[in-house]
């Protein structure tokens, strides 16, 4: 009898916050594998904030997931069947195989992984897409010089943790903003940032001012809302803002800027970006990040939930800041 593939599909579109009812777990026997294709057993699924946007049927940079389709997602896994000349059974790979036990592919967009010195899961985090996002926004938009101050929000997370560590390696003062004392302690004591501001402690403007005595030259924005307002008020003339994410508004909350005139008076450069539109930089960035991870220079933390059936809860938790570091689901 064929093995069963479990998959989680989008059952309905959220209006506001995501709940478990927006997903449905389905099961079906695996179909035979066609010539020229591989079958991959997914071992870990990456849970990312962009998944919230794909649940909406709204104009954006990417197509939404269709109702009834398997939820989109990057995975790392192992080739269990191959009718493709470039892949062998046992190869470790990463690809966009989605929220399911098994995926098949003609090999396009599938990358072989070497897990000798870099753990497989890191290829979904610091040595994967989130790491490249940090690398691109920091190096290509903020382009900090040694001695400058770089601030990053969601600082303990998959992207933010890499931003601050790369900024430190570039000789900058790295200041994080994160939710809670535990996350802030980790950012400073374990990741080596110079300071971290707990935006939930009730004194965001004052605490950020104290942490950035020379102002802010580069801001890597992951959150939006009051965190963006507070950081804008600390920007130095000709500062650069890499607009990476605005997770505080992903459920549709309007988050107006309180002082947009700062953009003009400080002559700021604000550049939004989507990392998948800059594929020409990925080989360089992935190579650098993998080397840093393998050498223990680039540190990271993971929140791993066990079982595909818990993927919806993992996404809901991420959208409420319950993750601590890169959010993953262990499938295999
Ligand atoms: P994280 O690992 O940082 O997890 C998300 C974090 O966001 C939470 O842990 C929480 O941290 C914070 N958060 C969640 N909800 C809120 C809220 N309502 N207000 C303030 N903070 C909140 O996720 P990633 O590192 O994967 O992603 C970080 C950002 O980067 C996201 O905005 C994402 O969309 C964006 N991104 C953009 C890409 C691009 O190409 N532009 C590519 C990849 C990611 P805390 O507890 O500290 O508040």
Coordinates of C-alpha atoms and ligand atoms in Angstrom, one line a residue:
X1 CA 0.0 0.0 0.0
X2 CA 1.3 3.5 -0.8
X3 CA 2.4 5.7 2.1
X4 CA -0.1 8.4 3.2
X5 CA 0.7 12.1 2.7
X6 CA -0.7 14.4 5.3
X7 CA -1.1 18.0 4.2
X8 CA -2.5 21.2 5.7
X9 CA -4.6 23.3 3.3
X10 CA -6.0 26.8 3.5
X11 CA -9.7 26.2 4.5
X12 CA -10.9 29.8 4.7
X13 CA -9.5 33.4 4.6
X14 CA -9.1 35.2 7.9
X15 CA -10.6 38.6 8.4
X16 CA -8.3 39.8 11.2
X17 CA -6.5 37.3 13.4
X18 CA -5.7 33.8 12.2
X19 CA -7.3 30.9 14.0
X20 CA -6.9 27.1 13.7
X21 CA -10.3 27.1 11.8
X22 CA -8.6 28.7 8.8
X23 CA -6.7 25.4 8.1
X24 CA -7.7 21.8 7.4
X25 CA -5.6 18.6 7.7
X26 CA -6.1 16.2 4.8
X27 CA -4.7 12.8 4.0
X28 CA -4.2 11.0 0.7
X29 CA -2.1 8.1 -0.6
X30 CA 1.0 9.1 -2.5
X31 CA 0.7 9.0 -6.3
X32 CA 3.4 7.3 -8.4
X33 CA 6.4 9.4 -9.2
X34 CA 6.8 10.5 -12.9
X35 CA 10.1 10.4 -14.9
X36 CA 12.3 13.4 -14.2
X37 CA 11.0 14.0 -10.7
X38 CA 12.1 13.5 -7.1
X39 CA 10.1 12.8 -4.0
X40 CA 11.2 14.4 -0.8
X41 CA 10.3 13.5 2.8
X42 CA 10.0 16.8 4.6
X43 CA 11.8 16.8 7.9
X44 CA 11.4 20.4 9.1
X45 CA 9.0 23.1 7.9
X46 CA 9.8 26.8 8.3
X47 CA 7.1 29.0 9.7
X48 CA 7.4 32.6 8.5
X49 CA 5.4 35.8 8.8
X50 CA 4.9 36.1 5.1
X51 CA 2.5 33.2 5.3
X52 CA -0.1 35.4 6.9
X53 CA -0.1 37.6 3.8
X54 CA -0.6 34.6 1.5
X55 CA -3.8 33.8 3.3
X56 CA -5.4 37.0 2.1
X57 CA -6.8 37.5 -1.4
X58 CA -5.3 40.9 -1.7
X59 CA -2.9 42.8 -4.0
X60 CA 0.6 42.1 -2.9
X61 CA 4.0 41.1 -4.3
X62 CA 3.0 37.5 -4.5
X63 CA -0.1 35.4 -5.4
X64 CA -2.2 34.2 -2.5
X65 CA -2.6 30.5 -1.6
X66 CA -5.8 29.3 -3.2
X67 CA -8.6 28.0 -1.0
X68 CA -8.1 24.2 -0.7
X69 CA -4.4 24.4 -1.7
X70 CA -1.6 23.2 0.6
X71 CA -0.1 26.0 2.6
X72 CA 3.1 27.4 1.1
X73 CA 6.3 26.9 3.1
X74 CA 10.0 26.2 2.8
X75 CA 11.2 22.8 4.1
X76 CA 14.4 20.8 4.6
X77 CA 14.1 17.1 3.9
X78 CA 15.6 14.0 2.3
X79 CA 15.1 12.6 -1.2
X80 CA 13.3 9.2 -0.7
X81 CA 12.7 8.5 -4.4
X82 CA 14.4 9.8 -7.5
X83 CA 13.8 9.6 -11.2
X84 CA 16.0 12.7 -11.8
X85 CA 19.6 12.4 -12.9
X86 CA 20.9 15.1 -10.5
X87 CA 19.4 13.7 -7.3
X88 CA 20.0 10.5 -5.4
X89 CA 18.0 8.8 -2.6
X90 CA 19.4 10.2 0.7
X91 CA 20.3 13.6 -0.6
X92 CA 19.4 16.4 1.9
X93 CA 17.6 19.2 0.1
X94 CA 15.6 22.4 0.7
X95 CA 12.7 23.6 -1.4
X96 CA 9.3 25.1 -1.2
X97 CA 7.5 21.8 -0.5
X98 CA 4.8 23.3 1.8
X99 CA 2.9 22.1 4.9
X100 CA 3.0 18.4 4.2
X101 CA 4.8 15.2 4.8
X102 CA 6.1 14.7 1.2
X103 CA 6.7 16.9 -1.8
X104 CA 7.6 16.2 -5.4
X105 CA 9.6 18.3 -7.8
X106 CA 11.3 18.4 -11.2
X107 CA 14.3 19.9 -9.3
X108 CA 13.7 23.5 -10.1
X109 CA 14.3 25.6 -7.0
X110 CA 15.5 22.6 -5.0
X111 CA 19.0 23.0 -3.5
X112 CA 21.2 20.2 -2.1
X113 CA 22.4 20.8 1.4
X114 CA 25.7 19.8 3.1
X115 CA 24.9 19.2 6.8
X116 CA 28.4 18.3 7.8
X117 CA 29.1 21.5 9.6
X118 CA 25.8 23.4 9.3
X119 CA 22.8 21.8 11.0
X120 CA 19.9 21.1 8.5
X121 CA 17.5 23.4 10.4
X122 CA 19.9 26.3 10.1
X123 CA 19.3 26.3 6.3
X124 CA 15.7 27.5 7.1
X125 CA 17.0 30.2 9.4
X126 CA 20.4 32.0 9.8
X127 CA 21.9 30.1 6.8
X128 CA 18.7 30.4 4.8
X129 CA 16.1 32.9 3.6
X130 CA 15.9 34.8 6.9
X131 CA 19.7 35.1 7.0
X132 CA 19.8 36.3 3.4
X133 CA 17.1 38.9 4.2
X134 CA 19.2 40.3 7.0
X135 CA 22.3 40.3 4.9
X136 CA 20.6 42.0 2.0
X137 CA 18.8 44.7 4.0
X138 CA 21.9 45.5 6.0
X139 CA 24.5 45.5 3.3
X140 CA 22.6 46.7 0.3
X141 CA 20.3 49.2 1.9
X142 CA 21.6 50.4 5.2
X143 CA 25.3 49.9 4.1
X144 CA 26.6 50.8 7.6
X145 CA 30.1 52.2 8.2
X146 CA 32.1 51.2 11.2
X147 CA 31.2 53.2 14.3
X148 CA 27.6 53.9 13.2
X149 CA 24.5 52.8 15.1
X150 CA 22.2 50.2 13.6
X151 CA 18.8 49.5 15.3
X152 CA 16.8 46.4 14.4
X153 CA 13.3 45.5 15.6
X154 CA 12.1 41.9 16.3
X155 CA 15.8 41.5 17.3
X156 CA 15.6 38.1 18.8
X157 CA 13.9 36.6 15.8
X158 CA 15.2 34.8 12.7
X159 CA 16.0 37.9 10.7
X160 CA 16.6 40.4 13.4
X161 CA 19.2 38.3 15.3
X162 CA 21.3 38.0 12.1
X163 CA 21.0 41.7 11.4
X164 CA 22.5 42.8 14.7
X165 CA 25.3 40.2 14.6
X166 CA 26.3 41.2 11.1
X167 CA 26.2 44.9 12.1
X168 CA 28.6 44.1 15.0
X169 CA 30.9 42.3 12.6
X170 CA 30.9 45.5 10.5
X171 CA 32.1 47.5 13.5
X172 CA 28.7 49.1 14.4
X173 CA 26.9 49.7 17.6
X174 CA 24.0 47.2 17.3
X175 CA 20.8 48.0 19.3
X176 CA 17.9 45.6 19.3
X177 CA 14.2 46.1 20.1
X178 CA 12.3 43.1 21.3
X179 CA 9.3 42.1 23.4
X180 CA 10.2 41.1 27.0
X181 CA 13.1 41.0 29.3
X182 CA 14.1 37.4 28.4
X183 CA 14.4 38.1 24.7
X184 CA 16.3 41.3 25.4
X185 CA 18.7 39.5 27.8
X186 CA 19.4 36.9 25.1
X187 CA 20.0 39.6 22.4
X188 CA 22.7 41.3 24.5
X189 CA 24.2 38.4 26.5
X190 CA 24.2 35.7 23.9
X191 CA 24.1 37.4 20.6
X192 CA 26.4 40.2 21.6
X193 CA 24.3 43.3 20.7
X194 CA 25.4 46.4 22.6
X195 CA 21.9 47.1 23.9
X196 CA 18.3 45.9 23.6
X197 CA 15.1 47.8 24.4
X198 CA 12.0 46.0 25.6
X199 CA 9.2 47.7 23.8
X200 CA 6.7 46.1 26.2
X201 CA 8.3 47.7 29.3
X202 CA 6.3 51.0 28.9
X203 CA 9.1 53.5 28.2
X204 CA 10.0 52.8 24.5
X205 CA 10.9 56.4 23.5
X206 CA 13.0 57.0 26.7
X207 CA 14.7 53.6 26.7
X208 CA 15.6 53.9 23.0
X209 CA 17.0 57.3 23.5
X210 CA 19.2 56.0 26.3
X211 CA 20.4 53.1 24.1
X212 CA 21.2 55.3 21.1
X213 CA 23.2 58.2 22.5
X214 CA 24.6 59.1 19.1
X215 CA 21.3 58.7 17.3
X216 CA 20.5 56.1 14.7
X217 CA 22.2 55.8 11.3
X218 CA 20.5 52.6 10.0
X219 CA 17.2 51.1 11.0
X220 CA 16.2 47.6 9.9
X221 CA 12.4 47.6 10.3
X222 CA 10.5 44.3 11.0
X223 CA 7.5 45.5 12.9
X224 CA 6.0 48.9 12.2
X225 CA 3.6 50.8 14.5
X226 CA 4.9 52.5 17.7
X227 CA 8.3 50.8 17.2
X228 CA 8.8 52.6 13.9
X229 CA 7.6 55.9 15.3
X230 CA 10.0 55.7 18.2
X231 CA 13.0 54.8 16.0
X232 CA 12.2 57.5 13.5
X233 CA 12.5 60.1 16.3
X234 CA 16.1 58.9 16.8
X235 CA 17.2 58.9 13.2
X236 CA 20.3 61.0 12.2
X237 CA 20.4 63.1 9.1
X238 CA 20.7 60.9 5.9
X239 CA 19.9 57.8 7.8
X240 CA 18.8 54.7 5.9
X241 CA 15.8 52.5 6.7
X242 CA 15.5 49.0 5.3
X243 CA 11.8 48.3 5.3
X244 CA 11.7 44.5 5.7
X245 CA 8.5 43.7 7.5
X246 CA 5.6 45.3 9.4
X247 CA 4.3 42.4 11.3
X248 CA 2.3 44.5 13.7
X249 CA -0.2 45.3 10.9
X250 CA -0.4 41.8 9.2
X251 CA -3.9 41.2 10.6
X252 CA -5.0 44.4 8.9
X253 CA -4.6 47.0 11.7
X254 CA -4.0 50.5 10.4
X255 CA -0.8 51.9 11.8
X256 CA -0.4 55.6 10.9
X257 CA 2.9 57.3 11.4
X258 CA 2.8 59.9 14.0
X259 CA 5.6 62.1 12.6
X260 CA 6.1 61.5 8.9
X261 CA 7.8 64.9 8.6
X262 CA 10.9 63.3 10.1
X263 CA 11.4 61.6 6.8
X264 CA 11.9 65.0 5.2
X265 CA 13.6 66.9 7.9
X266 CA 16.2 64.1 8.4
X267 CA 16.5 63.5 4.7
X268 CA 16.0 59.8 5.2
X269 CA 16.3 57.0 2.6
X270 CA 13.5 54.4 3.1
X271 CA 13.7 51.3 0.9
X272 CA 11.3 48.5 1.0
X273 CA 12.5 45.2 -0.3
X274 CA 11.5 41.6 -1.0
X275 CA 14.5 39.2 -0.7
X276 CA 13.2 36.8 -3.3
X277 CA 13.6 39.6 -5.9
X278 CA 17.3 39.8 -5.4
X279 CA 18.4 36.2 -6.2
X280 CA 21.7 37.4 -7.7
X281 CA 23.0 38.1 -4.2
X282 CA 21.8 34.8 -2.7
X283 CA 24.9 32.7 -3.5
X284 CA 27.3 35.2 -1.9
X285 CA 25.0 35.7 1.1
X286 CA 24.3 32.0 1.7
X287 CA 28.1 31.3 1.4
X288 CA 29.0 33.9 4.0
X289 CA 26.2 33.0 6.4
X290 CA 26.9 29.2 6.2
X291 CA 30.6 29.9 7.0
X292 CA 29.7 32.1 9.9
X293 CA 27.3 29.5 11.3
X294 CA 29.8 26.6 10.8
X295 CA 32.4 28.6 12.6
X296 CA 30.1 29.4 15.5
X297 CA 30.4 33.2 14.9
X298 CA 26.7 33.6 13.9
X299 CA 24.5 32.3 16.7
X300 CA 20.8 31.6 16.6
X301 CA 18.0 30.1 18.5
X302 CA 15.1 27.9 17.4
X303 CA 11.5 27.3 18.6
X304 CA 10.6 23.8 17.3
X305 CA 7.1 22.3 17.6
X306 CA 6.7 18.6 17.0
X307 CA 4.2 17.4 14.5
X308 CA 2.8 18.7 11.2
X309 CA -0.7 19.0 12.8
X310 CA 0.7 21.8 15.1
X311 CA 1.8 24.0 12.2
X312 CA -1.3 26.3 12.4
X313 CA -0.6 26.9 16.2
X314 CA 3.0 27.6 15.3
X315 CA 2.0 30.3 12.8
X316 CA -0.6 31.8 15.2
X317 CA 2.1 31.9 17.9
X318 CA 4.6 33.6 15.7
X319 CA 2.1 36.3 14.8
X320 CA 1.8 37.0 18.5
X321 CA 5.5 36.9 19.3
X322 CA 5.4 33.6 21.1
X323 CA 8.3 32.2 19.2
X324 CA 11.8 32.7 20.5
X325 CA 14.1 32.7 17.5
X326 CA 13.5 30.8 14.3
X327 CA 10.1 29.1 14.3
X328 CA 10.1 25.5 12.9
X329 CA 7.9 22.5 12.8
X330 CA 9.4 19.0 13.0
X331 CA 7.6 16.8 10.5
X332 CA 9.7 13.7 9.9
Ligands
LIG1 P1 10.6 36.5 13.8 O1 11.4 35.3 14.1 O2 11.2 37.8 14.1 O3 9.2 36.3 14.5 C1 8.3 37.4 14.5 C2 8.5 38.3 15.7 O4 7.8 39.5 15.4 C3 7.9 37.8 17.0 O5 8.7 36.9 17.7 C4 7.7 39.1 17.7 O6 8.9 39.4 18.4 C5 7.5 40.1 16.6 N1 6.0 40.4 16.6 C6 5.0 39.7 16.3 N2 3.9 40.3 16.4 C7 4.2 41.6 16.7 C8 3.4 42.8 16.9 N3 2.1 42.8 16.8 N4 4.1 43.9 17.2 C9 5.4 43.9 17.4 N5 6.2 42.8 17.2 C10 5.6 41.6 16.8 O7 10.2 36.5 12.3 P2 11.2 36.6 11.0 O8 12.5 36.9 11.5 O9 10.9 35.5 10.1 O10 10.6 37.9 10.3 C11 10.8 39.2 10.8 C12 10.2 40.2 9.8 O11 10.8 40.2 8.6 C13 8.7 40.0 9.6 O12 8.1 41.3 9.5 C14 8.7 39.4 8.2 O13 7.5 39.6 7.5 C15 9.9 40.1 7.6 N6 10.5 39.4 6.4 C16 10.6 40.1 5.2 C17 11.2 39.5 4.2 C18 11.4 40.4 2.9 O14 11.8 39.8 1.9 N7 11.0 41.6 3.0 C19 11.8 38.2 4.2 C20 11.7 37.5 5.5 C21 11.0 38.1 6.6 P3 8.8 40.3 19.8 O15 8.3 39.3 20.8 O16 10.2 40.7 20.0 O17 7.8 41.4 19.6

